[in-house]
DNA sequence: TTAGACATGTAATGGGTTACATGATTGT
DNA sequence: ACAATCATGTAACCCATTACATGTCTAA
């Protein structure tokens, strides 16, 4: 149950409309918690019902009209409660690793191309993060900035890990080239 | 749509009953794709319907009776197709990072305790992985073993990243101690 | 014959994804 | 008038999670 809290955080940082939130979830917040506009609108409705947020008085309540939300004290309290509680980390759930394990059984056809593709994607993401760090956190000292920088550095660390691991994986798979494996149809 | 393929992979490695699969998802496979027994039973039903797997003839079809499954050629073909296709990596979705960002807005109460708790959990998981690597992959040379080792090394790399990042985060947060931040109720 | 472990399954709920629908605003 | 874009919203489907239900086997 993190999406409502992601939205509360975003709205505390800056009151916004549903579409503006969607845009922000495509940028900074989406870097560690993605969401589509449908999820966001549905959740905004629930949060309003629960009394955690309200539409800014200026906004007309009609379809197609912009409608901005702000967080109410109850919403801030709920976010504080959630942020200060306990929550176990979720186990890894990664399809590429699963496909690697499957490749060990049914053969490595197309595997190195896919690894190369992922390597390119992760290098791009890493470059994007590093650009943000250089631009926005040159000499951050305020506590909020330090925490936000920590979050960004997690993204950088994760992408760095993937780049290094993919390079290692490619080296291994390339080395196996020509070697008979199950399902490769090279050895019966 | 990875769970059915995870099950096909597991069944190709060794035909099993639903409960036996559940056990294996708690160990090796679950290290990168977790699933509960309910998910597994439901998916086994679908896979059987689709003609990808079948119950071993020996198994009686009654409730409470063990029922073992094996993969049919169509199932192997489907797994091959899936493993050799393209699939983009999913964006990061991590509640702890979200809570850190929320802490930047509502205050850091209880944050360092939670970071310490996560650090302990990740250190434990890392030790478990390294034990498996030492025990099972002392001098692996077969292609399948190399791929399985690569998967394990991804787990090790990820846990290593988290341990290092959490240490960095703890140092930062400890350094902020006593410094006024939003919602800390130390500065109004 | 009862308790406990083994084994499979149903039901309810909620989140995530995709496709589609509707209205408002702006520029030409 | 028209098209494009902005903006909000509905509907359907699937997956994941949790709680619960049912039957079998084994051994005290």
Coordinates of C-alpha atoms in Angstrom, one line a residue, chain A residues 2 6 9 12-13 28-29 31-34 39 76 79-80 82-89 91-95 97-106 108-109 114 117-118 121-122 129 143-144 146-147 150-151 153-154 157-158 161 165 168-169 172 175-176 179-180 182, chain B residues 2 6 9 12-13 28-29 31-34 39 76 79-80 82-89 91-95 97-106 108-109 114 117-118 121-122 129 143-144 146-147 150-151 153-154 157-158 161 165 168-169 172 175-176 179-180 182:
Chain A
X2 CA 2.5 2.6 -1.1
X6 CA 3.6 8.4 -2.8
X9 CA 4.3 13.0 -0.5
X12 CA 3.0 17.9 0.1
X13 CA 6.0 18.9 -2.0
X28 CA 11.4 12.3 -10.2
X29 CA 9.0 10.2 -8.2
X31 CA 12.3 6.8 -10.6
X32 CA 11.4 4.6 -7.6
X33 CA 7.6 4.4 -7.7
X34 CA 5.9 4.4 -11.1
X39 CA -4.0 4.6 -10.9
X76 CA 0.0 14.5 6.7
X79 CA 1.9 9.8 5.8
X80 CA 4.0 10.4 9.0
X82 CA 3.4 5.2 7.4
X83 CA 6.9 6.6 7.0
X84 CA 7.9 5.9 10.6
X85 CA 6.6 2.4 10.8
X86 CA 8.2 -1.0 9.9
X87 CA 8.0 -2.6 6.4
X88 CA 10.1 -5.5 5.3
X89 CA 11.9 -5.2 2.0
X91 CA 12.1 -10.1 -2.3
X92 CA 13.6 -9.6 -5.8
X93 CA 11.3 -10.2 -8.7
X94 CA 13.2 -9.9 -11.9
X95 CA 12.1 -11.4 -15.2
X97 CA 17.0 -13.4 -14.1
X98 CA 14.1 -15.8 -14.6
X99 CA 14.8 -15.9 -18.3
X100 CA 18.5 -16.6 -17.7
X101 CA 17.5 -19.6 -15.6
X102 CA 15.1 -20.7 -18.3
X103 CA 17.9 -20.4 -20.8
X104 CA 19.9 -22.8 -18.8
X105 CA 17.2 -25.4 -19.6
X106 CA 15.9 -24.5 -23.0
X108 CA 20.6 -19.6 -25.0
X109 CA 19.1 -18.5 -28.4
X114 CA 18.9 -9.3 -25.1
X117 CA 19.9 -4.4 -25.2
X118 CA 19.4 -4.3 -21.4
X121 CA 19.0 0.7 -21.5
X122 CA 20.7 0.6 -18.0
X129 CA 20.6 9.9 -13.0
X143 CA 18.4 18.0 5.4
X144 CA 15.6 17.5 2.8
X146 CA 20.4 15.2 1.6
X147 CA 17.6 12.7 1.9
X150 CA 20.3 9.6 -0.9
X151 CA 17.3 8.3 -2.9
X153 CA 22.2 7.7 -5.1
X154 CA 20.2 4.4 -4.6
X157 CA 23.9 2.4 -7.3
X158 CA 21.3 0.0 -8.7
X161 CA 25.1 -2.8 -10.4
X165 CA 26.5 -7.5 -13.8
X168 CA 30.0 -9.9 -16.5
X169 CA 27.0 -11.9 -17.9
X172 CA 30.3 -15.4 -19.7
X175 CA 32.7 -17.4 -23.7
X176 CA 30.1 -20.2 -24.0
X179 CA 29.7 -24.7 -26.6
X180 CA 26.8 -27.2 -26.7
X182 CA 20.5 -27.9 -23.8
Chain B
X2 CA 6.3 -14.5 -15.8
X6 CA 8.8 -19.7 -13.8
X9 CA 11.3 -23.8 -15.9
X12 CA 11.6 -28.9 -16.6
X13 CA 14.3 -29.0 -14.1
X28 CA 16.2 -21.3 -5.1
X29 CA 13.6 -20.0 -7.6
X31 CA 15.3 -15.9 -4.7
X32 CA 14.4 -14.0 -7.9
X33 CA 10.7 -14.8 -8.4
X34 CA 8.5 -15.5 -5.4
X39 CA -0.7 -18.6 -7.1
X76 CA 8.8 -26.3 -23.7
X79 CA 9.1 -21.3 -22.6
X80 CA 11.7 -21.2 -25.4
X82 CA 9.3 -16.4 -24.0
X83 CA 13.0 -16.8 -23.0
X84 CA 14.3 -15.7 -26.4
X85 CA 12.1 -12.7 -26.9
X86 CA 12.4 -9.1 -25.8
X87 CA 11.2 -7.7 -22.5
X88 CA 12.1 -4.3 -21.1
X89 CA 13.4 -4.1 -17.5
X91 CA 11.4 0.5 -13.4
X92 CA 12.4 0.4 -9.7
X93 CA 9.6 0.1 -7.2
X94 CA 10.9 0.4 -3.7
X95 CA 8.9 1.4 -0.7
X97 CA 13.1 4.8 -1.0
X98 CA 9.6 6.2 -1.1
X99 CA 9.6 6.5 2.7
X100 CA 12.9 8.2 2.6
X101 CA 11.5 10.8 0.3
X102 CA 8.4 11.1 2.5
X103 CA 10.8 11.6 5.5
X104 CA 12.3 14.6 3.8
X105 CA 8.8 16.2 4.1
X106 CA 7.3 14.9 7.3
X108 CA 12.9 11.5 10.1
X109 CA 11.3 9.9 13.2
X114 CA 14.3 1.2 10.2
X117 CA 16.7 -3.1 10.6
X118 CA 16.9 -3.3 6.8
X121 CA 18.0 -8.2 6.9
X122 CA 20.1 -7.6 3.8
X129 CA 23.7 -16.3 -1.0
X143 CA 27.0 -24.2 -19.2
X144 CA 23.8 -24.6 -17.2
X146 CA 27.4 -21.1 -15.3
X147 CA 24.1 -19.5 -16.1
X150 CA 25.2 -15.8 -12.9
X151 CA 21.7 -15.6 -11.5
X153 CA 25.7 -13.5 -8.5
X154 CA 23.0 -11.0 -9.4
X157 CA 25.4 -8.0 -6.2
X158 CA 22.0 -6.6 -5.4
X161 CA 24.5 -2.8 -3.2
X165 CA 23.8 2.0 0.3
X168 CA 25.9 5.3 3.5
X169 CA 22.4 6.3 4.4
X172 CA 24.1 10.6 6.5
X175 CA 25.1 13.1 10.9
X176 CA 21.8 14.9 10.6
X179 CA 19.6 19.1 13.0
X180 CA 16.1 20.6 12.6
X182 CA 10.5 19.5 8.6

